[in-house]
Short mmCIF file of C-alpha atoms in Angstrom, two decimals:
data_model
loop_
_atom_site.label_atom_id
_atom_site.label_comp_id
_atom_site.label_asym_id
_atom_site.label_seq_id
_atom_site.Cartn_x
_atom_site.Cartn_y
_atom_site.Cartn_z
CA UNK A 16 84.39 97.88 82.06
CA UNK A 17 84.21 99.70 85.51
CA UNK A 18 86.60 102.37 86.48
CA UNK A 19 88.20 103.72 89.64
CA UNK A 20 88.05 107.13 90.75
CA UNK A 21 91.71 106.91 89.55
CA UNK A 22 91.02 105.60 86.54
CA UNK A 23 88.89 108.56 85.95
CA UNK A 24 91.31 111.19 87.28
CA UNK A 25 94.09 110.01 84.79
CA UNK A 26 91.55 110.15 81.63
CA UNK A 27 90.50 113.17 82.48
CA UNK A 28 94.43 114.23 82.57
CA UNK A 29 95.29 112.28 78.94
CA UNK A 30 91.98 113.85 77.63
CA UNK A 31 93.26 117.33 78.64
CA UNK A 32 96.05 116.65 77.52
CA UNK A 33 95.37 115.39 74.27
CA UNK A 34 93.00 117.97 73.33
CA UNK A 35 95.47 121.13 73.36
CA UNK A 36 96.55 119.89 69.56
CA UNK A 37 92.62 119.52 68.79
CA UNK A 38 92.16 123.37 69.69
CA UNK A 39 95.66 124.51 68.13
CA UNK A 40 94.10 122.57 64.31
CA UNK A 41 91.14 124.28 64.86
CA UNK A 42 92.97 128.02 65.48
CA UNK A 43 95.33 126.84 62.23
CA UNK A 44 92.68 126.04 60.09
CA UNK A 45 90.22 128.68 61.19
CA UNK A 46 93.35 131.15 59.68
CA UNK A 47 91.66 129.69 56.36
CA UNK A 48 88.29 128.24 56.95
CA UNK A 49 85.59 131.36 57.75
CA UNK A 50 82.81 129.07 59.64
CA UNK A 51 81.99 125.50 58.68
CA UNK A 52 82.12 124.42 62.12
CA UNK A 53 79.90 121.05 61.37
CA UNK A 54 81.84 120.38 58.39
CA UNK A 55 85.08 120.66 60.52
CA UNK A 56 84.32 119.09 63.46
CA UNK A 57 82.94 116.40 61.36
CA UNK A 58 86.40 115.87 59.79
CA UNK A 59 88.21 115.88 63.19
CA UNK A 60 85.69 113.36 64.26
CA UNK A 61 87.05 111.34 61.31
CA UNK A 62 90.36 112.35 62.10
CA UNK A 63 90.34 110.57 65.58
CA UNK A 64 88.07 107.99 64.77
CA UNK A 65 90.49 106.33 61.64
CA UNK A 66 86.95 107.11 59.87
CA UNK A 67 86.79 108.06 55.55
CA UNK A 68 84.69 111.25 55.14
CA UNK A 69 82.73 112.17 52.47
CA UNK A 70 81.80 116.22 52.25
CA UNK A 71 78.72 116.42 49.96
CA UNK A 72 77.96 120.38 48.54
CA UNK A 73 77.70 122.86 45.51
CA UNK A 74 81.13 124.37 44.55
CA UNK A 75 82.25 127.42 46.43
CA UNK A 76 81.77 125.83 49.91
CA UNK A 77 85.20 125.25 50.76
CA UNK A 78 84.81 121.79 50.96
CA UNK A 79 88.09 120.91 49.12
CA UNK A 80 89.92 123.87 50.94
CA UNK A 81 88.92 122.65 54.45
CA UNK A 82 90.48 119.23 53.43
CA UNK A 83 93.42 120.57 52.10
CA UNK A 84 93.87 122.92 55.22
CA UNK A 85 93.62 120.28 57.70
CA UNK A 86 95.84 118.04 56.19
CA UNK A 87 98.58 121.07 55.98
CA UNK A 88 98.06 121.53 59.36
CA UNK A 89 99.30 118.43 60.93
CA UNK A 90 103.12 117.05 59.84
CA UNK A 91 102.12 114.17 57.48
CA UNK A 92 102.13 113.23 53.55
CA UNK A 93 98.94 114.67 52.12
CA UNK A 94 97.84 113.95 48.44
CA UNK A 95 95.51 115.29 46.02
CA UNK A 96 94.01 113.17 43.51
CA UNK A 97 91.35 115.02 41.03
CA UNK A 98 88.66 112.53 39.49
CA UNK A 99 88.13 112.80 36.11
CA UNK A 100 86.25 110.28 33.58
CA UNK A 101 89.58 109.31 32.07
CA UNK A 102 91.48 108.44 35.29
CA UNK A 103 92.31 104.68 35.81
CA UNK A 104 93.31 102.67 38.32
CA UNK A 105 96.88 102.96 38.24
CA UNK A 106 96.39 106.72 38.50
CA UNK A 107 95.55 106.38 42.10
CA UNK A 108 97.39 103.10 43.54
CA UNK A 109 100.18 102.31 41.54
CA UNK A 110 101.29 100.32 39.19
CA UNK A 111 104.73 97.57 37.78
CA UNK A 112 107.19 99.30 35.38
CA UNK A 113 109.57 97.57 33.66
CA UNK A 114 113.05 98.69 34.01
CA UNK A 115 115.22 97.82 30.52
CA UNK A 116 118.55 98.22 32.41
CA UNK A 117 117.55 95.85 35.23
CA UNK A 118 115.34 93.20 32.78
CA UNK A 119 112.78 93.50 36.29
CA UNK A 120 109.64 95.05 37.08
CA UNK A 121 109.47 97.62 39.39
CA UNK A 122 107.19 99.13 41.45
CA UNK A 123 106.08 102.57 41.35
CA UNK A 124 103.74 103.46 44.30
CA UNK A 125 100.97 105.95 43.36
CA UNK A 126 99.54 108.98 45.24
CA UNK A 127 97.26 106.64 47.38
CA UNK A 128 100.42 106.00 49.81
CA UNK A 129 100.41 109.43 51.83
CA UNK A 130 98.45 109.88 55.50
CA UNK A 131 95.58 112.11 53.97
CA UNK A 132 94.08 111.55 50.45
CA UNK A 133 92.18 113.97 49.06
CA UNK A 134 89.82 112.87 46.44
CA UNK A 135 88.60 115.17 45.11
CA UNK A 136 84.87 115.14 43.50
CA UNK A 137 85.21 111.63 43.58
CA UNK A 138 81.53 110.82 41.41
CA UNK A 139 83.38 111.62 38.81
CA UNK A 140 85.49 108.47 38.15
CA UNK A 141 84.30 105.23 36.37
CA UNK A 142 83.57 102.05 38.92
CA UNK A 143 87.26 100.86 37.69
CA UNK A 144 89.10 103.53 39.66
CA UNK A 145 86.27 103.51 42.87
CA UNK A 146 86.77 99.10 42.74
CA UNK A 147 90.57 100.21 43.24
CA UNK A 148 89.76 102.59 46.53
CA UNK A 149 88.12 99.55 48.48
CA UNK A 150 90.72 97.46 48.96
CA UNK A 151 92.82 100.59 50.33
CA UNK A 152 90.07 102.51 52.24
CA UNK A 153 89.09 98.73 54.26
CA UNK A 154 92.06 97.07 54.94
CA UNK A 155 94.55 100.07 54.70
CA UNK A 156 96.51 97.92 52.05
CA UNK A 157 97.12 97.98 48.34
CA UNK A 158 98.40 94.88 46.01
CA UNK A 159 100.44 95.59 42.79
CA UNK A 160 101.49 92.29 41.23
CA UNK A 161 102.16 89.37 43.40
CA UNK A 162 102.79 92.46 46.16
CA UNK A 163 100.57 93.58 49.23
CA UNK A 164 102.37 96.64 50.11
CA UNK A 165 100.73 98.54 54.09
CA UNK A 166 99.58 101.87 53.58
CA UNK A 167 100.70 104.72 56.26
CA UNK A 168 99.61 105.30 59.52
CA UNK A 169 97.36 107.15 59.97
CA UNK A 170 95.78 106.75 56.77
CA UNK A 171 92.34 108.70 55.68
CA UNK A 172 90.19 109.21 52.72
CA UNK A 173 88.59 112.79 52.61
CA UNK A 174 86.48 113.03 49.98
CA UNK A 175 84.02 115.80 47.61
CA UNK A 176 81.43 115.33 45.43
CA UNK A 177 79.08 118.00 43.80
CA UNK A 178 75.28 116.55 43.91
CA UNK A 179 73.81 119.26 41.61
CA UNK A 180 75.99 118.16 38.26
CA UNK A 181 75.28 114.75 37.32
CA UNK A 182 76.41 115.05 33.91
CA UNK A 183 80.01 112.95 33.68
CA UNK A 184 79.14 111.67 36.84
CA UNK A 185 78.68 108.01 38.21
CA UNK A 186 77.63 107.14 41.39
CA UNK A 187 78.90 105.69 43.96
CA UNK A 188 78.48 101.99 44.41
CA UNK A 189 77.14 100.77 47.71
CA UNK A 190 79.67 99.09 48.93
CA UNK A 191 82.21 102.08 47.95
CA UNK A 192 80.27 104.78 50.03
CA UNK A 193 79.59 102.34 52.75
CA UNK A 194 82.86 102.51 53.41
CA UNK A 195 83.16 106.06 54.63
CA UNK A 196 82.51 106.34 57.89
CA UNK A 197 80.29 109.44 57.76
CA UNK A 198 78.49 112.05 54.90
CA UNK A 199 78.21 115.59 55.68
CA UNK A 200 75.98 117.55 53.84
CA UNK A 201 77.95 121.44 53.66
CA UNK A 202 75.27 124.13 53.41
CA UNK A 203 76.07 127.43 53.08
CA UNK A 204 77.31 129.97 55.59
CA UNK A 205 74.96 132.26 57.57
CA UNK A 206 75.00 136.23 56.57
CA UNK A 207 77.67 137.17 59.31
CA UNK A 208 80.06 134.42 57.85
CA UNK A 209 79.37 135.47 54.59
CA UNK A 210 80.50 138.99 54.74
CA UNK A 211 83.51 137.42 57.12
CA UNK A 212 84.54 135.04 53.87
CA UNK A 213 83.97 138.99 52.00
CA UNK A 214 86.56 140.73 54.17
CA UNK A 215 89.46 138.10 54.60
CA UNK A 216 89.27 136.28 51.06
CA UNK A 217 88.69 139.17 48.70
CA UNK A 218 92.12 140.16 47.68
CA UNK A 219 94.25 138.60 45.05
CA UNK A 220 97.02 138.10 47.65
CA UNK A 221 97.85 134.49 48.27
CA UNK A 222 95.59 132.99 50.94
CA UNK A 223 97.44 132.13 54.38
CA UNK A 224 99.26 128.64 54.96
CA UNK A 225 98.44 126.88 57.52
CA UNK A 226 101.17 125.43 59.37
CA UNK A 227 102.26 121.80 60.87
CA UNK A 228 100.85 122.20 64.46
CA UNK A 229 100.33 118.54 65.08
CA UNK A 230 102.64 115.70 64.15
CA UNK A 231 101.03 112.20 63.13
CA UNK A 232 101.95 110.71 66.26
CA UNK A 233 99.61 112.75 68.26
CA UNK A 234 97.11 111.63 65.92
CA UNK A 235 97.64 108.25 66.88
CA UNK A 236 97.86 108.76 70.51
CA UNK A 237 94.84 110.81 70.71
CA UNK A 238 93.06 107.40 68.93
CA UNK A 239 94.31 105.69 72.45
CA UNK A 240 92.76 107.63 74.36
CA UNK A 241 89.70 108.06 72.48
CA UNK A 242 89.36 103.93 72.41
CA UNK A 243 89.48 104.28 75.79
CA UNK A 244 86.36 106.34 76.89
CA UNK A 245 83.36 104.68 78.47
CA UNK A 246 80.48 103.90 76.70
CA UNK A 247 77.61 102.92 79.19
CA UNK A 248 75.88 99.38 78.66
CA UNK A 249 72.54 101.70 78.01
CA UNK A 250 74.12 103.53 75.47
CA UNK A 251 75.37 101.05 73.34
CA UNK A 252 72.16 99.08 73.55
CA UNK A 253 70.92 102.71 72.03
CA UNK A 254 73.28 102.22 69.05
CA UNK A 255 72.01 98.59 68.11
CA UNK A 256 68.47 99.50 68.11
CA UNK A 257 68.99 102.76 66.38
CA UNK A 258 70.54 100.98 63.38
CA UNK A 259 68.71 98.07 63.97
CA UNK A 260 65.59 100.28 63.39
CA UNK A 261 66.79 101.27 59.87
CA UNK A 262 66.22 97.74 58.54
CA UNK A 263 62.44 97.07 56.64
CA UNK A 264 61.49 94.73 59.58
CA UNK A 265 62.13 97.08 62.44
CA UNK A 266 61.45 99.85 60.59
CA UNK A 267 57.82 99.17 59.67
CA UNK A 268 57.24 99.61 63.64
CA UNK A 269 58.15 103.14 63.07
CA UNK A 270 55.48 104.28 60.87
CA UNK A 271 57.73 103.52 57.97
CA UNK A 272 56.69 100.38 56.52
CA UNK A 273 57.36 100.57 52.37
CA UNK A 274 59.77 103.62 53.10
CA UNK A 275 62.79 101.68 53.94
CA UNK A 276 64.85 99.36 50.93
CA UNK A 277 67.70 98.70 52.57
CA UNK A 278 69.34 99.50 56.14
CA UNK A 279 72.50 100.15 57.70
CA UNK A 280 74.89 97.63 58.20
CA UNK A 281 76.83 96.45 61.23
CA UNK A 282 79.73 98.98 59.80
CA UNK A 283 77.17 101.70 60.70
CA UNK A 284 77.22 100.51 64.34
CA UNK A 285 80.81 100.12 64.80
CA UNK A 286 81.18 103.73 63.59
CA UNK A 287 78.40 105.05 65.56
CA UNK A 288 80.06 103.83 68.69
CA UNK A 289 83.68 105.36 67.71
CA UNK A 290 82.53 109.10 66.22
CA UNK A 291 80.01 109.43 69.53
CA UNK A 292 83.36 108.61 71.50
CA UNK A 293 85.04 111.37 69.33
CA UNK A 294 82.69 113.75 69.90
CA UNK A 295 82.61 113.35 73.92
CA UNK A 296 86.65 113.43 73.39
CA UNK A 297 86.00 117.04 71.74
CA UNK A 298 83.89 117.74 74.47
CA UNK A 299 86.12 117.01 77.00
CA UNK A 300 84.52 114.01 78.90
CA UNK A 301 85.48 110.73 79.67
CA UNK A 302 81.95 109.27 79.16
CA UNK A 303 79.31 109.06 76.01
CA UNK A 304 76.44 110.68 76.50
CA UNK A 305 73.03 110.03 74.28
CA UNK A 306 73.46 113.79 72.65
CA UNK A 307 76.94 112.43 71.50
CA UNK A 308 74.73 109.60 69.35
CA UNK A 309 72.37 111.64 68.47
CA UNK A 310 74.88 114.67 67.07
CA UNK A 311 76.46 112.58 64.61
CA UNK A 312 73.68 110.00 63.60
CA UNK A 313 72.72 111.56 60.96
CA UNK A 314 76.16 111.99 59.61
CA UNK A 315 76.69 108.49 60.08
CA UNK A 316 73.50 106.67 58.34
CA UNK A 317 72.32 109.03 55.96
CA UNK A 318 74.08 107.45 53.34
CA UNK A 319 74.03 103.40 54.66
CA UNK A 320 69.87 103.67 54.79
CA UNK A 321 67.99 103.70 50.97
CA UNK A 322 64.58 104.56 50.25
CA UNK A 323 62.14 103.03 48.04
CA UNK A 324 60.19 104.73 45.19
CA UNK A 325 57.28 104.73 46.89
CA UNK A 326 59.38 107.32 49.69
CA UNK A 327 60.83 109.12 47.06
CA UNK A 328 57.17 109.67 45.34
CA UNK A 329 56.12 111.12 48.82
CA UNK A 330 59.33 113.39 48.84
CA UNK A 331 60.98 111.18 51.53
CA UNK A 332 64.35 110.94 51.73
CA UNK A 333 67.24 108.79 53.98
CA UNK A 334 67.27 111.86 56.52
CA UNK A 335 64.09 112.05 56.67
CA UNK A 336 64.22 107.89 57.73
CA UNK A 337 66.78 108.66 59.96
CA UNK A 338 65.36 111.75 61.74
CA UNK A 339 61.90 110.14 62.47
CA UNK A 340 63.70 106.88 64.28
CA UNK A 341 65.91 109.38 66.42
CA UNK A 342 62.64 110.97 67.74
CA UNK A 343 60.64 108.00 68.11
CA UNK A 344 63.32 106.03 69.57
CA UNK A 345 63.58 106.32 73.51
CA UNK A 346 66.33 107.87 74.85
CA UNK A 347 68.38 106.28 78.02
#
């Protein structure tokens, strides 16, 4: 689709526009969050993109207090649900009670119908509890009895999981993590963040609040406007062959022939294509550039590509996959 030099000028003004909340979360949660840029602009990204997000770190990295801060920030039901080994399904989405004084069953909704859910070290739950997620994190929907009852909009999964302790732990099933949109790996903070974190959070006063800055309207408007930047013909032909060159065929052409089990799906594409628009919409241009792909790539189909043994008996991981197609692969 072509635009007019009008066209243009009123993006541009919508974009502007729209991106006065985006700077006003980032002040509100920034009251909280000492650093993490990535990680947070990673969760915005998710944010406008109606994209799950998985935060992958060892404890102490703020990952659960970045979720929760964001979610305080703009006016909407947030939820916390902590995985344990013991929780079941009905824990998360709900389940029929019988009411004596009626002779019915009733339902009673469960913490999965709020705008942000925050699962919390999700590993930790048995493949019951994850099979219950799907159906919610896919098609925004849950069914209890003969019932399909919509969930919110928006609606977003942010997730946690701890990779170093894998005792009590079960992983997540392919199709589960395939449907989060992107994995962010949180490392820690650099020395001048460090002794930042030292000087605001070492006191045993209660931390600051953030406040509602940002109702869930804007959320969805800002989506509008974010479908509607322009992604050149070149640069989406650079998104099919990028994931196209995670798959064993096309991927032996990179030097990586026996590396490569499985690829990313078509899912990986359509989210490729909607967190490079977010991140030219945090940029503050109407047009996706290849930098925009490239940024969040990694983030994107680090956890859709698997390795084989042989790669992981050579110390090669998914990254590592990942990060040799983006250089090899021509740039338009």
């Amino acid at each position: 689709m072509l635009y007019t030099a009008e066209d243009i000028r009123q993006l541009n003004t919508k974009i502007q526009y729209q991106a006065g909340f985006i700077d006003r979360l980032r002040d509100e949660v920034g009251r909280v969050i000492v650093g993490q840029h990535h990680m947070l602009d990673r969760l915005l990204i998710g944010l406008l993109s109606n994209g799950h997000v998985l935060l992958e770190g060892v404890p102490g990295l703020a990952k659960t207090l970045a979720i929760k801060s964001l979610a305080q920030a703009i006016d909407a039901k947030f939820s916390r649900i902590q995985f344990t080994p013991d929780l079941l399904p009905a824990d998360v989405i709900g389940t029929m009670i019988y009411n004596q004084q009626k002779h019915e069953f009733v339902v009673r909704k469960g913490p999965i119908f709020a705008n942000f859910i925050l699962a919390d070290e999700i590993n930790r739950a048995p493949a019951k509890v994850q099979s219950a997620l799907l159906e919610a994190m896919q098609e925004r929907q849950v069914t209890l009895g003969d019932e399909t009852y919509a969930l919110p909009n928006p609606f977003l999964v942010l997730a946690t999981q701890n990779p170093l302790e894998q005792e009590g732990t079960y992983p997540l099933p392919e199709a589960q993590i395939d449907r989060f949109m992107m994995k962010v790996i949180v490392d820690y903070p650099n020395r001048a963040e460090e002794r930042a974190i030292l000087d605001a959070m070492a006191t045993t006063e209660p931390l600051p609040v953030p406040r509602p800055v940002v109702s869930a309207e804007q959320i969805v408007a800002a989506r509008h406007v974010v479908n509607m930047l322009y992604v050149d013909d070149k640069i989406r032909d650079y998104i099919v062959d990028l994931v196209v060159a995670t798959r064993p065929p096309t991927a032996a052409s990179f030097n990586l022939n026996g590396y490569v089990q499985t690829g990313a799906s078509p899912r990986a594409t359509i989210a490729l294509t909607l967190a490079a628009r977010a991140m030219a919409f945090l940029n503050g241009r109407h047009f996706v550039i290849p930098q925009d792909v490239k940024s969040v790539a990694l983030d994107v189909l680090r956890h859709r590509v698997s390795v084989t043994y042989e790669a992981e008996a050579e110390n090669i991981t998914s990254e590592d996959v990942v990060k040799k197609i983006l250089d090899a692969l021509p740039v338009p």
